Short mmCIF file of C-alpha atoms and ligand atoms in Angstrom, two decimals:
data_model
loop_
_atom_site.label_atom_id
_atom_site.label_comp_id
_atom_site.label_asym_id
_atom_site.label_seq_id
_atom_site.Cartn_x
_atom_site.Cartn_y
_atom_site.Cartn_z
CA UNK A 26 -193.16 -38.62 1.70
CA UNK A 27 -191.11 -36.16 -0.63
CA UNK A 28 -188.85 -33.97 1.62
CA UNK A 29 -188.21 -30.16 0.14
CA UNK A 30 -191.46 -30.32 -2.26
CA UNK A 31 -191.89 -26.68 -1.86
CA UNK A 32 -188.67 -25.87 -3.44
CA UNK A 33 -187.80 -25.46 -6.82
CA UNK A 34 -186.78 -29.34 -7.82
CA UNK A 35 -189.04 -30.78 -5.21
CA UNK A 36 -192.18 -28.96 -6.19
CA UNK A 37 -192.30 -30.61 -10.17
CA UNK A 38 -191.55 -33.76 -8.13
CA UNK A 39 -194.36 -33.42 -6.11
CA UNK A 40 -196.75 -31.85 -9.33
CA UNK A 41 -195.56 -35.21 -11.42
CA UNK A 42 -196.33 -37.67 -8.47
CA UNK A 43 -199.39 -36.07 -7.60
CA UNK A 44 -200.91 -35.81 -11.09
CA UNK A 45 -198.87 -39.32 -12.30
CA UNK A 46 -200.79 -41.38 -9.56
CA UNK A 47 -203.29 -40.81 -8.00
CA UNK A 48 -203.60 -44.01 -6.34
CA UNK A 49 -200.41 -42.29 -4.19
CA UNK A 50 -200.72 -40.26 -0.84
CA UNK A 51 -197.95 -37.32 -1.54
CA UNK A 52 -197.16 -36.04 1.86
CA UNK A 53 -194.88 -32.79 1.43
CA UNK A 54 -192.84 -32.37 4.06
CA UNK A 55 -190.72 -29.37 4.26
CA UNK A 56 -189.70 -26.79 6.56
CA UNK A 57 -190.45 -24.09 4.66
CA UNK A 58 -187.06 -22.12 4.91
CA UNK A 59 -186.12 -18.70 2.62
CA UNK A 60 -186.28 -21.81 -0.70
CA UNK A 61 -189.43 -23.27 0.26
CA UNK A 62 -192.57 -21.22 -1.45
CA UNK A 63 -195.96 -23.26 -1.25
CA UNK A 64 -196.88 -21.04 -4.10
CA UNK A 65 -194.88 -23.45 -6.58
CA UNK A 66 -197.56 -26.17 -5.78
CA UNK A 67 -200.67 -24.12 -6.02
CA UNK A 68 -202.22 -26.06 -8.90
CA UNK A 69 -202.10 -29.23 -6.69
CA UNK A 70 -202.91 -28.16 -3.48
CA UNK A 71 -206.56 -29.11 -3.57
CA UNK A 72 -205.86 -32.16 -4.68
CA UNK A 73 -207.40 -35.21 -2.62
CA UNK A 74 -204.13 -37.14 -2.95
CA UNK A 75 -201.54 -34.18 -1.88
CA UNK A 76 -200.87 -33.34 1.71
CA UNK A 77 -198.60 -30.84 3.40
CA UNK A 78 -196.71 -30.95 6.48
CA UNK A 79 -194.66 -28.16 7.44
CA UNK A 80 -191.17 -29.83 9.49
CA UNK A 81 -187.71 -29.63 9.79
CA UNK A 82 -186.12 -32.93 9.06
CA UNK A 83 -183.52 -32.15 12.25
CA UNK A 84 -186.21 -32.61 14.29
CA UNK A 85 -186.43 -36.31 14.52
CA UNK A 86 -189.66 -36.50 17.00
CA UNK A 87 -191.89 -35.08 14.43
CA UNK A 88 -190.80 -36.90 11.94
CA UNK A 89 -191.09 -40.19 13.98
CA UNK A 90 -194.54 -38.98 14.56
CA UNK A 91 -195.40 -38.33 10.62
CA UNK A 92 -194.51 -41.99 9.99
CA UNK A 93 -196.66 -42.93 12.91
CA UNK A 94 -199.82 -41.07 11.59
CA UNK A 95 -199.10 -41.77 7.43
CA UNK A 96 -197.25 -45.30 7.65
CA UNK A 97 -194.71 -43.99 4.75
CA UNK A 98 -193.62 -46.71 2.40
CA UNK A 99 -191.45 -44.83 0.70
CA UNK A 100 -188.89 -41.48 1.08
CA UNK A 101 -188.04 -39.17 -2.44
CA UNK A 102 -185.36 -37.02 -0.37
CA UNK A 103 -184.76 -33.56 -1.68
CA UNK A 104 -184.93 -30.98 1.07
CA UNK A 105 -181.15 -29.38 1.55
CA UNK A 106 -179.44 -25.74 2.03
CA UNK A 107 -179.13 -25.83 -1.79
CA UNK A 108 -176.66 -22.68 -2.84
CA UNK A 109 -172.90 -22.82 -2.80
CA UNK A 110 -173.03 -18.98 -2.28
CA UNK A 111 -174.46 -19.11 0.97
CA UNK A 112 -172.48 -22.33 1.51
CA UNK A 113 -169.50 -20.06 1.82
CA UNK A 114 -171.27 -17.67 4.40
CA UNK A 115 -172.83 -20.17 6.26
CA UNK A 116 -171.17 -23.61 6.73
CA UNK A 117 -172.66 -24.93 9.53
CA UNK A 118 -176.09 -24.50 8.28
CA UNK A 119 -175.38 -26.71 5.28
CA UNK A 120 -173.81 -29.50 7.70
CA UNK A 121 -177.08 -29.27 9.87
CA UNK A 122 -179.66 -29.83 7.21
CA UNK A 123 -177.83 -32.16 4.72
CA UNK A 124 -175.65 -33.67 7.09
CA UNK A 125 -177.46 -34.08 10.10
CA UNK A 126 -180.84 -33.75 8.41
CA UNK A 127 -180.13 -36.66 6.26
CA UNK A 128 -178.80 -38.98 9.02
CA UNK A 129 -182.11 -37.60 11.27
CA UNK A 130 -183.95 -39.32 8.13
CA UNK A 131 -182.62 -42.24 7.51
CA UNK A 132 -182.39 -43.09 11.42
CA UNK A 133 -186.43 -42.82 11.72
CA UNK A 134 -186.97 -44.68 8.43
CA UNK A 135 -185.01 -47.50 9.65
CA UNK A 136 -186.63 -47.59 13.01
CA UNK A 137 -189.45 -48.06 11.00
CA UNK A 138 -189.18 -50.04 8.73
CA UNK A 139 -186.42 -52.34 10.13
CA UNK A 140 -189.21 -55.31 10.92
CA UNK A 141 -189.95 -55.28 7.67
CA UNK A 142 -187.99 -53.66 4.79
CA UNK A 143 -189.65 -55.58 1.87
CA UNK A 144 -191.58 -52.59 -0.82
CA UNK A 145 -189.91 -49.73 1.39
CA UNK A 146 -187.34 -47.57 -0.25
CA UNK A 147 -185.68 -44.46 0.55
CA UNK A 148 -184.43 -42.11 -2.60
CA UNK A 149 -182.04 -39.88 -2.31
CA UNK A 150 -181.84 -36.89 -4.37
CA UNK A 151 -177.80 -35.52 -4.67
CA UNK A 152 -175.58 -33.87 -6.93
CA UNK A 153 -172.58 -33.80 -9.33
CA UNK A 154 -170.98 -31.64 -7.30
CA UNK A 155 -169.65 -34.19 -4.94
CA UNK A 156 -167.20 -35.44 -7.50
CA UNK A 157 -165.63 -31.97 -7.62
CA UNK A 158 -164.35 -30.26 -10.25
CA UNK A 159 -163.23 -31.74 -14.09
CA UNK A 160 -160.54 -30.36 -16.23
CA UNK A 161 -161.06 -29.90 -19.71
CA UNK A 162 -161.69 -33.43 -21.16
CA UNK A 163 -163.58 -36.07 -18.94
CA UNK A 164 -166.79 -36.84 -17.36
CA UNK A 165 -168.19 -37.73 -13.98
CA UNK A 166 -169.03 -41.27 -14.12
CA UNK A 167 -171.06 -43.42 -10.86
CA UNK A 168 -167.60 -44.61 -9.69
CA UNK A 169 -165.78 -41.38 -9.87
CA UNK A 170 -163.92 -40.75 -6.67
CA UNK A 171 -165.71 -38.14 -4.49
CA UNK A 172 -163.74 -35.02 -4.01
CA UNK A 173 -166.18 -32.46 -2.81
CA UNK A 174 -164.95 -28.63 -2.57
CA UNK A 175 -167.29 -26.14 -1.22
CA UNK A 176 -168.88 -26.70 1.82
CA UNK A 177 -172.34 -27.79 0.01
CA UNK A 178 -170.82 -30.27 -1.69
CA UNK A 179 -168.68 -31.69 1.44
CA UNK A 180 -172.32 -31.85 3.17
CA UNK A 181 -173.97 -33.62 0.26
CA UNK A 182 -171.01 -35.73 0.32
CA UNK A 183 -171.15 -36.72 3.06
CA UNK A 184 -174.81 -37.34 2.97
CA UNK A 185 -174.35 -39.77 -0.01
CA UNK A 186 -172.20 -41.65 2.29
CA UNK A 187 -174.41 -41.56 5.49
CA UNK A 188 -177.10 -43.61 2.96
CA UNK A 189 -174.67 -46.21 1.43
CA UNK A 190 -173.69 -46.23 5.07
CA UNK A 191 -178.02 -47.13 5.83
CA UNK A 192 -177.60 -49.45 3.07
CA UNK A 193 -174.47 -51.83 4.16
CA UNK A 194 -174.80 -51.33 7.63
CA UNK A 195 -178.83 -51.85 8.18
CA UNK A 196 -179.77 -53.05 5.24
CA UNK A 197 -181.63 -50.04 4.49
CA UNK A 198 -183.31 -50.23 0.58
CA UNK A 199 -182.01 -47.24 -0.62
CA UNK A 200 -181.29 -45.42 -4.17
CA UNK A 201 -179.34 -42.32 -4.94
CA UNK A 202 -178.92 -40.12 -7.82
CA UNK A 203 -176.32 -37.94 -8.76
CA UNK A 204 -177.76 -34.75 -10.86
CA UNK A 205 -176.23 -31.64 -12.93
CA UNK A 206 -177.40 -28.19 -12.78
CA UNK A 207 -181.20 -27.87 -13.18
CA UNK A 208 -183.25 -24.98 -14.32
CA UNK A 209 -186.80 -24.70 -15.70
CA UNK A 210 -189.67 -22.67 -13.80
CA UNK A 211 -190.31 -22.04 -10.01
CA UNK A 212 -186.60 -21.84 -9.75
CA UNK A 213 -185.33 -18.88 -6.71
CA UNK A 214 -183.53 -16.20 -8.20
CA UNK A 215 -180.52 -16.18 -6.16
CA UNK A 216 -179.43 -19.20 -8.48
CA UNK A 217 -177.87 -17.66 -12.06
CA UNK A 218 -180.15 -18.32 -14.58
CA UNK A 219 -183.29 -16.96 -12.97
CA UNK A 220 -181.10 -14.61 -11.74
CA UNK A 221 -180.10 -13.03 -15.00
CA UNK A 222 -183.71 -13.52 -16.31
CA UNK A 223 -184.98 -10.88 -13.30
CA UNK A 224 -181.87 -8.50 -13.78
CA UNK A 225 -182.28 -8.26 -17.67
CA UNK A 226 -185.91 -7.25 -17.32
CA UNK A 227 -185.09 -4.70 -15.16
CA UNK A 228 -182.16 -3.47 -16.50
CA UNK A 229 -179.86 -4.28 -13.78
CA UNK A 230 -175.94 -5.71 -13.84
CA UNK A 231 -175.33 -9.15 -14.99
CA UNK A 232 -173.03 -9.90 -11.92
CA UNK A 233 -170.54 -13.00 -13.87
CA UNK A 234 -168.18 -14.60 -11.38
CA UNK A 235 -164.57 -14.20 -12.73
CA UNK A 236 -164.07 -14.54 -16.34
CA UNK A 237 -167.49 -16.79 -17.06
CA UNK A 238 -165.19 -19.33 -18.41
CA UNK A 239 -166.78 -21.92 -15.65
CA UNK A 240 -168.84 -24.75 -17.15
CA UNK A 241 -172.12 -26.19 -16.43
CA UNK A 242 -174.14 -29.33 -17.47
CA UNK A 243 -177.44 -28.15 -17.77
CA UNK A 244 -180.59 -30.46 -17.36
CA UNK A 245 -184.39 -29.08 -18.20
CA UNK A 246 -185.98 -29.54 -14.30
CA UNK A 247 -188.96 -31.67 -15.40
CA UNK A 248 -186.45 -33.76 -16.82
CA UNK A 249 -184.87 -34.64 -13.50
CA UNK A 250 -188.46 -34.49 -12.42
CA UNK A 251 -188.98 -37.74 -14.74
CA UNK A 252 -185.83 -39.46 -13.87
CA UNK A 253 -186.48 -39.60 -10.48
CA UNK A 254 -190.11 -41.10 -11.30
CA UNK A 255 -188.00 -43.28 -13.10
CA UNK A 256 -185.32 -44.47 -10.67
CA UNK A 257 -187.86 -44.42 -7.81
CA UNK A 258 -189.92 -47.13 -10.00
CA UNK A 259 -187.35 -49.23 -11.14
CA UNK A 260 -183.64 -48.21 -9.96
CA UNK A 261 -181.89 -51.19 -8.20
CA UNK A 262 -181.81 -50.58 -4.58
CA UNK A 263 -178.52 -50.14 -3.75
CA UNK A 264 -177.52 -48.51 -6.51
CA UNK A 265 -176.66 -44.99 -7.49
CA UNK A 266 -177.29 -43.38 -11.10
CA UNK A 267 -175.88 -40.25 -12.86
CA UNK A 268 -178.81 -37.41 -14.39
CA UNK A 269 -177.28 -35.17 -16.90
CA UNK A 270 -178.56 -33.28 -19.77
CA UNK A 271 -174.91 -34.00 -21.86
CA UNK A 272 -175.68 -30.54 -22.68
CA UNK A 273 -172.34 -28.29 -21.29
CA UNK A 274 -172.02 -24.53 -21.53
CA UNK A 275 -169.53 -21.97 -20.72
CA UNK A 276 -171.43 -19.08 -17.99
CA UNK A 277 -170.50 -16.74 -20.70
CA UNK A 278 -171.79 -17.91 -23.57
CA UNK A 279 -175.22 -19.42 -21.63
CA UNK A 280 -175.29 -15.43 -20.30
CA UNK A 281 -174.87 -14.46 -24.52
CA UNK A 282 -177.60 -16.73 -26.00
CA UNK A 283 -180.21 -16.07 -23.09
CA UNK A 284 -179.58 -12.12 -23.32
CA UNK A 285 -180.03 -12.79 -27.20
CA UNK A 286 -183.28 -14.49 -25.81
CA UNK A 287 -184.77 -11.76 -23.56
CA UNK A 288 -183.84 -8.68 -26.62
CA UNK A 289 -186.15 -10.85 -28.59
CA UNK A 290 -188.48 -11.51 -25.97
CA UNK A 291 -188.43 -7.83 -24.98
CA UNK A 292 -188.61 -6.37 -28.24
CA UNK A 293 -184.73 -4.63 -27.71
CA UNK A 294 -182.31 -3.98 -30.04
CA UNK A 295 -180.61 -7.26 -30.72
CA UNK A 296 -177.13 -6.65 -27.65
CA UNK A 297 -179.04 -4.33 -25.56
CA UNK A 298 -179.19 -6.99 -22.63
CA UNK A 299 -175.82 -8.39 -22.98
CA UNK A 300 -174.69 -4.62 -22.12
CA UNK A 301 -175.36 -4.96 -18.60
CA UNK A 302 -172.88 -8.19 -18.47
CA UNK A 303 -170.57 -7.23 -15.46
CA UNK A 304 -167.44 -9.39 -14.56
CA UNK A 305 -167.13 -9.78 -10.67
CA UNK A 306 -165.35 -11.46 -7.87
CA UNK A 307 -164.97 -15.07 -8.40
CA UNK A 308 -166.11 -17.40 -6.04
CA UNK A 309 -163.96 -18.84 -3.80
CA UNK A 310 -163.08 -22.45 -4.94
CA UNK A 311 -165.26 -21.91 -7.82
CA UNK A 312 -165.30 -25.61 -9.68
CA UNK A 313 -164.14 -25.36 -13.06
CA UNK A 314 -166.17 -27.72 -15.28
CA UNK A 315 -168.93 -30.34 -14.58
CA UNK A 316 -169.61 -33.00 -16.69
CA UNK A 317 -171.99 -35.45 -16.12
CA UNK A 318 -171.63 -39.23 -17.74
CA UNK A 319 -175.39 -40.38 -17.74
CA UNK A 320 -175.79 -43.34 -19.90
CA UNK A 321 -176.07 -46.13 -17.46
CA UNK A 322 -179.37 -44.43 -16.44
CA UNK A 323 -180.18 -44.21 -20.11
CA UNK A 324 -179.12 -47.85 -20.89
CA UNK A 325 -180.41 -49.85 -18.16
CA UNK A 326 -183.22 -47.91 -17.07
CA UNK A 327 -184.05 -46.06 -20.87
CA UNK A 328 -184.35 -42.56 -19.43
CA UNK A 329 -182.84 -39.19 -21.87
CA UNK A 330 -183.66 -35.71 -21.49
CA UNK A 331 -186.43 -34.90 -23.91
CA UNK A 332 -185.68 -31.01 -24.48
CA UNK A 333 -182.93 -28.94 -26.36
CA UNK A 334 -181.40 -26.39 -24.11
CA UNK A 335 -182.29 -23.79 -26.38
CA UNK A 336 -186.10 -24.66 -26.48
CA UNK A 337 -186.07 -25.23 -22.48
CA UNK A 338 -184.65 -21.80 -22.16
CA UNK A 339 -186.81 -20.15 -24.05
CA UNK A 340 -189.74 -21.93 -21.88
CA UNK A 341 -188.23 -20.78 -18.83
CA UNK A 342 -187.68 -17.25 -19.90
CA UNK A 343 -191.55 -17.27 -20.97
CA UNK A 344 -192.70 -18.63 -17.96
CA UNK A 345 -190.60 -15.85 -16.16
CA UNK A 346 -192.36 -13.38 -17.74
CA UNK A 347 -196.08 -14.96 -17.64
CA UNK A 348 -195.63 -15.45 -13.85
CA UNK A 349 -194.33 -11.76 -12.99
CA UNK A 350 -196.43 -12.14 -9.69
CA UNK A 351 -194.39 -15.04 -8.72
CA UNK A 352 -190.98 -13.08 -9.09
CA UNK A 353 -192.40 -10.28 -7.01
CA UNK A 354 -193.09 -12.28 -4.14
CA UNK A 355 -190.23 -14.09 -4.11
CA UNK A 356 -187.91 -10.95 -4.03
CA UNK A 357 -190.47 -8.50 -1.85
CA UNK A 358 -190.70 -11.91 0.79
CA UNK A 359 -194.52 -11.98 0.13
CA UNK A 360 -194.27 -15.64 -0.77
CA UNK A 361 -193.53 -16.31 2.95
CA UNK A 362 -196.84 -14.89 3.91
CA UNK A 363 -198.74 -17.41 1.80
CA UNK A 364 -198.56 -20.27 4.23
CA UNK A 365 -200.16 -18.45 7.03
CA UNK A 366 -202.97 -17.43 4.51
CA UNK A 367 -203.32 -21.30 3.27
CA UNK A 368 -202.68 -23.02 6.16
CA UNK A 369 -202.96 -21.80 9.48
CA UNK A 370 -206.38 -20.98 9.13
CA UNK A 371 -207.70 -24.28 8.00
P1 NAD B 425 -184.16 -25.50 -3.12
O1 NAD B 425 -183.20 -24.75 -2.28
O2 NAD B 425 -184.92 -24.80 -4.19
O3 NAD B 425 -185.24 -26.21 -2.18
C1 NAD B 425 -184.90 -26.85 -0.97
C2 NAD B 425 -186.19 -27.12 -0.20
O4 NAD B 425 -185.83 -27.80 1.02
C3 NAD B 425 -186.95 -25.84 0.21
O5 NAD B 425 -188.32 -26.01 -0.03
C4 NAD B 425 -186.66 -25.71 1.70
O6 NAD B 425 -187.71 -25.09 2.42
C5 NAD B 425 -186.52 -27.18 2.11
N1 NAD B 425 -185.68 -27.34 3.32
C6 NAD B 425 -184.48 -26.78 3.55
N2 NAD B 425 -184.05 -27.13 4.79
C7 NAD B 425 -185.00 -27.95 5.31
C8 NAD B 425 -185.12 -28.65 6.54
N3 NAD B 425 -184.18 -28.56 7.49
N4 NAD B 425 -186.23 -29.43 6.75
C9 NAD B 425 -187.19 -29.50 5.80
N5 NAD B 425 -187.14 -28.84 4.62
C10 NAD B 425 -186.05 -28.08 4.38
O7 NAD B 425 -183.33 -26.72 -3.70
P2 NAD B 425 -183.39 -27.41 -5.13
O8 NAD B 425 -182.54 -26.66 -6.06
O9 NAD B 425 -184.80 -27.69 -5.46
O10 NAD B 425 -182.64 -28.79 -4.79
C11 NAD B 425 -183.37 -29.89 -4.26
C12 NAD B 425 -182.41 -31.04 -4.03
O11 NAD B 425 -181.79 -31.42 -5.26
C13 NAD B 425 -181.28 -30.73 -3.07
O12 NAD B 425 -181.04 -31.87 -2.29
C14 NAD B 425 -180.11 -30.43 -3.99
O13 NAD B 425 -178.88 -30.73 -3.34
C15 NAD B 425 -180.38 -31.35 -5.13
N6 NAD B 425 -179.87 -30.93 -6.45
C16 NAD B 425 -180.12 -29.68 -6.92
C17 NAD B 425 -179.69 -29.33 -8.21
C18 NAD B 425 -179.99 -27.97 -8.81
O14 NAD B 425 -179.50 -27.68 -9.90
N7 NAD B 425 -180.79 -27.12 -8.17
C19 NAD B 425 -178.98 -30.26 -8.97
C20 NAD B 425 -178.71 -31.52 -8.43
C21 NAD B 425 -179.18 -31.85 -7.18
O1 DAU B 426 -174.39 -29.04 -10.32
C1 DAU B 426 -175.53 -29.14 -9.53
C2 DAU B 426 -175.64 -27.93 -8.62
O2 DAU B 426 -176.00 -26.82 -9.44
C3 DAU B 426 -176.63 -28.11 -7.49
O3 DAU B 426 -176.21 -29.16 -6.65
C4 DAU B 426 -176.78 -26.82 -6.68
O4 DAU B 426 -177.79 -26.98 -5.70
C5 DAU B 426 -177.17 -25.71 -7.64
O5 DAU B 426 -177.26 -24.48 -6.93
C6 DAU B 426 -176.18 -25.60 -8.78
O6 DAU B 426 -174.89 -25.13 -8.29
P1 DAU B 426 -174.02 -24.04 -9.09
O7 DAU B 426 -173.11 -23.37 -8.15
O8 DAU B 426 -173.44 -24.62 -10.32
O9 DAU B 426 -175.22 -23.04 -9.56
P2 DAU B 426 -175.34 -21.45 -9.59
O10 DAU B 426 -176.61 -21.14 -10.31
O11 DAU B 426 -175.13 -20.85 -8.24
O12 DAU B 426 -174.12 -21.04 -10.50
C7 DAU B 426 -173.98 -21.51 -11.83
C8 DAU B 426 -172.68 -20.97 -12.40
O13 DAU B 426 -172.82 -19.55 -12.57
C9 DAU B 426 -171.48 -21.16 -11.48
O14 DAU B 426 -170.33 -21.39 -12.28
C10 DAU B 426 -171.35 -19.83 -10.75
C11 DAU B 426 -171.85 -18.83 -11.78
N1 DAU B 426 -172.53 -17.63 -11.24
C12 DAU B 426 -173.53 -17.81 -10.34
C13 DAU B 426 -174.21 -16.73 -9.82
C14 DAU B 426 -175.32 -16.92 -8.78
C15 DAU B 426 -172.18 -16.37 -11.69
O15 DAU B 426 -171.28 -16.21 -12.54
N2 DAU B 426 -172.86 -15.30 -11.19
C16 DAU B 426 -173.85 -15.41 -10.25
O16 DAU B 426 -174.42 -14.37 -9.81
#
């Protein structure tokens, strides 16, 4: 089972599983909320070793009755409230799903499993933003204190404990990983890079929180994509591992080089996009730097990013404008329509 498949992370997990191995049964399970578009996964969705189940993971009968009907061996946990933005509206929504949603989780998987525990494993997919916020020299190692600021990262926190919790309480076989700021295709453009992509192209502000002097790790998504196929396989249970691209950038100069990107893209004159850059409001608490220390996953397990920022960017931004349909239905809220066309009349 791979929780929050139709999101943007989860769905190139789900797309590498499904086309890795097909001796696998991929059962996407996710709820389906504003993030979830079943549109990412079109290109799998006939195949004979995908499934999809649409639940909430707070709801702990269903769930309990998915493991009845499948038998799951094993858990790849993604689904979450995912953006610090709406974090700050909406607390209690992040402490339901992550929090709650998590615990719901691990509770039926142990149930489950607890008679026998031996091949099971349940992954869980977290972030760097549980360690907080670094100053200008440093890196977030696996034994970095946690110090959590917004209310996403207190509820992935706290999530992160709730599984070590599964694992030295119950004996649970867990893994966790720890990963910096993704970006790549199928990503929802409330987030800033896909953001910025959809503004430039249609001439609208660049809305930069504070001065843009924030920085950001930045990891190509299919990257994280194959580092969780990679922990999943052959992480030590018990353990947790750092994903990074060791690839930091200020906002304002990742806003520079990809409006440099889209005047080429768009045949402009060479500054036309970075013309619409707009300072704003900061976010409250807005975390400074992150700054993610990934060798232990590159030395014990042999796993490195394989893309240059620049290159993945310049993907993305193609794939952004190849896949105009996708953008449209994910800001006109079309995209929610497509499960009742796919699904509910099969
Ligand atoms: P996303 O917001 O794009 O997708 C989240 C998915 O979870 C959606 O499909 C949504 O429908 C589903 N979901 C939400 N609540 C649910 C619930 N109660 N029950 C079932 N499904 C539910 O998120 P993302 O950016 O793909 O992130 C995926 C995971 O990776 C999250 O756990 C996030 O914390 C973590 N992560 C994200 C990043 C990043 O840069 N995006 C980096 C590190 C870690
Ligand atoms: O570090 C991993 C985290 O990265 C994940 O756990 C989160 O799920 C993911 O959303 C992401 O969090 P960030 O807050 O870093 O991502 P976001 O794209 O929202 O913002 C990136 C930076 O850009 C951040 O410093 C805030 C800034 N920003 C963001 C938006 C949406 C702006 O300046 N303007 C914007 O409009």
């Amino acid at each position: 089972m791979i929780t929050g498949g139709a999101g943007f992370i989860g769905s190139h997990v789900v797309r590498l599983f499904v086309n890795k191995y097909p001796e696998y049964l991929v059962v996407n399970l996710d709820a389906l909320t504003y993030a979830g578009n079943l549109e990412n996964l079109r290109d799998i969705e006939s195949a004979p070793n995908y499934v999809f189940e649409k639940a909430d993971i707070t709801d702990q009968k269903t769930i309990s009755q998915l493991f009845e009907k499948y038998e799951f061996d094993a858990v790849i946990h993604l689904a979450a409230e995912s953006h610090v933005d709406r974090s700050i509206i909406d607390p209690l929504a992040f402490v339901k799903t992550n929090v709650l949603g998590t615990a719901s989780l691990l509770n039926v998987s142990l149930g489950f499993w607890k008679k026998n525990m031996n091949d099971k494993l349940f992954y869980h997919v977290s972030t760097d933003e549980v360690y907080g916020s670094l100053g200008e020299k440093g890196f977030f190692t696996e034994t970095t204190a946690y110090d959590p600021r917004s209310p996403y990262s207190a509820s992935k926190a706290s999530s992160d404990h709730f599984v070590m919790a599964y694992y030295h309480t119950y004996g649970l076989p867990v893994v966790l990983s720890n990963c910096s700021n993704n970006y790549g295709s199928h990503h929802f453009p409330e987030k800033l890079i896909p953001l910025l992509i959809n503004n430039i192209k249609k001439n609208k502000p660049l809305p930069i929180y504070g001065k843009g002097e924030n920085i950001r790790d930045w990891l190509w998504v299919n990257d994280h994509a194959r580092a969780i196929d990679t922990i999943f396989h052959t992480g030590k249970k018990g353990e947790k591992y750092n994903i990074g691209g060791f690839n930091e950038w200020k906002n304002i100069d990742l806003v520079h080089l990809l409006c440099r990107i889209m005047d080429k893209k768009l045949g402009r004159k060479e500054g036309d996009s970075a013309k619409l850059i707009t300072f704003v409001k900061d976010r409250a608490g807005h975390d400074m730097r992150y700054a993610i220390d990934a060798s232990k996953l590159n030395k014990e397990l042999g796993w490195k990013p394989s893309l240059q920022f620049e290159e993945g960017l310049e993907k993305t931004v193609d794939w952004y404008l190849a896949n105009e349909e996708w953008i449209d239905h994910v800001t006109s809220g079309n995209y929610q329509h497509y499960y009742d066309q796919q699904y509910e009349k099969r």
